[in-house]
Amino acid sequence: WTGSGDNIFCHASEENGIVLNIGGVIQVLCGDVLNRFPETRLAELWNTSKGCLEDLSSLCDDYDSGKCEFYFDRDPDAFKCIIELYYYGEIHIKRGICPICFVKEMEFWKIDLYFLDDCCKGDLQEAEDELAEIAEKVQTILVDREGDPSARGWQCFQMCLWKLLEKPESSLSARVIAIVSFLFILISSVVMCVGTIPDLQVEDAEGNHMEHPILEAIETTCIGWFTVEYVLRLISSPNKVKFVLSFMNIIDFMAIMPFYVVLTLTSLGTAMMELANVQQAVQALRIMRIARIFKLARHSSGLQTLTSALKSSFSELGMLLMYMGVGVFLFSALAYTLEQSHPETMFTSIPQSFWWAVITMTTVGYGDIYPKTTLGRCNAAVSFLCGVIAIALPIHPIINNFVIFYNKQQVLETAAKHEIELMALRSSEAYAEESGPHIQRRSVGVAAGVWDNAMRSCHSDTYIPLLKDPRAGVQTPSLDRSFDSS
């Protein structure tokens, strides 16, 4: 650097370009390249390099007059993406860089999000959605733990009842109720299956088989538990309409409703029950009791994950059904045409041949319908080969969606728990600052243990303690900065 007073000038910048030290990595950029985007920080730095010290100090973190370098305490890997703007006119986020942190880098270098490529904007939107989900989970956890401070009277009772029935992790009593409900579901399902065994059935006055009275008593007890549980959950629900229209609650209602409908029809008298249509309706309602097995999904995160993964795979499932539909129509029509020459043909019509095409393409092959001509057998061989291919093609995307969704749920739950622990850590530090040095040392040590245990559980292979007890002589780094960098 040469000059006097506030006027400075760098010969290296004038002749070779501007020299940047980004977190220890040296970068040299030409002035004409930087001026392609004059509103960015680097272009302003180049244009004010002949200005005063105060102007430069507001644009960079430090400068070395001996080496003629501008120093920035920024991420060098992210800066490699930033300089692509000056050469290619657009920016791509490299793999391994957090999109949210990269947006902050772009804001520091005064680069508009417009220059971010569309493919990376999708990753940014996905990261923002994940942050929103984490915030929602954190809010849910806080409400479950602390409750709504503004709730009074009935609202407080309603919230406590809702947590007792819907949040097994909130307390020991809630966990016990969840286990009891799970056992009732299993007992009810077992009773429904055992009640169909002929040896365990009894005959009524007319000689008709019916369930054993003991099994009926157990069934009635289970239905009573399901009914009380459903009514209490409905009463304590903060949003009644959303509760009623929820898929799992519809399943719960369908598992309860047949019992009361059959009970109502029975109470109307034997004349009513003797009608054939009524008997068929009662039998259908009894079959609907199998819906109660889906109640297990309320107590199983694995079944909930499977359901959500299938919802996200509707396009793949639709593609599978389309492949199968086209194949069934094509091969059933060919089978009907090719088998017409045989006098003992089993293919009497194309719609009747659909069944043969389905069981052949799915490689089930019951053998109730089969071709008898040579061309028909060749058609059957091609049909099941095509069926195997049609079924196998969409399977991998469906499995991949399940793995992605499951891993995402695990990451979100872990991140939400860590965010709760971070909030507790910050609150303990704030309390320690207000309570004096002695309590501060104690609270920081306890909080450090909580946070380090969380980091061990999250990154057991690459554990680096973020906080240390100041009593051990190690300086405690900035919490906010450690959390952002991690």
mmCIF file of C-alpha atoms in Angstrom, residues 15 91 99 121 132 147 176 178 196 200 205 226 288 295 308-309 317 335 379 383 424 431 447 461 466:
data_model
loop_
_atom_site.group_PDB
_atom_site.id
_atom_site.type_symbol
_atom_site.label_atom_id
_atom_site.label_comp_id
_atom_site.label_asym_id
_atom_site.label_seq_id
_atom_site.Cartn_x
_atom_site.Cartn_y
_atom_site.Cartn_z
ATOM 1 C CA GLU A 15 -2.082 -4.139 -12.308
ATOM 2 C CA ILE A 91 -24.867 -19.495 -9.137
ATOM 3 C CA PRO A 99 -28.963 -23.757 1.297
ATOM 4 C CA LYS A 121 -33.999 -22.823 -5.700
ATOM 5 C CA ALA A 132 -40.945 -24.803 8.970
ATOM 6 C CA GLY A 147 -49.293 -26.159 27.868
ATOM 7 C CA VAL A 176 -50.242 -46.475 30.195
ATOM 8 C CA ALA A 178 -51.832 -45.958 25.059
ATOM 9 C CA THR A 196 -65.330 -67.770 13.395
ATOM 10 C CA LEU A 200 -66.146 -72.474 19.459
ATOM 11 C CA ALA A 205 -82.952 -72.029 19.270
ATOM 12 C CA PHE A 226 -63.262 -47.871 21.944
ATOM 13 C CA MET A 288 -66.452 -54.212 8.699
ATOM 14 C CA LYS A 295 -56.337 -48.599 14.690
ATOM 15 C CA SER A 308 -47.316 -41.306 4.371
ATOM 16 C CA ALA A 309 -44.802 -42.916 2.017
ATOM 17 C CA LEU A 317 -48.642 -46.560 -7.950
ATOM 18 C CA ALA A 335 -55.932 -65.068 -25.386
ATOM 19 C CA ASN A 379 -49.173 -65.605 -25.381
ATOM 20 C CA SER A 383 -47.821 -62.091 -20.622
ATOM 21 C CA ALA A 424 -33.095 -24.691 27.335
ATOM 22 C CA TYR A 431 -30.429 -17.078 34.008
ATOM 23 C CA ALA A 447 -26.077 -27.047 29.961
ATOM 24 C CA ASP A 461 -19.029 -41.115 14.932
ATOM 25 C CA LEU A 466 -19.317 -27.626 21.462
#
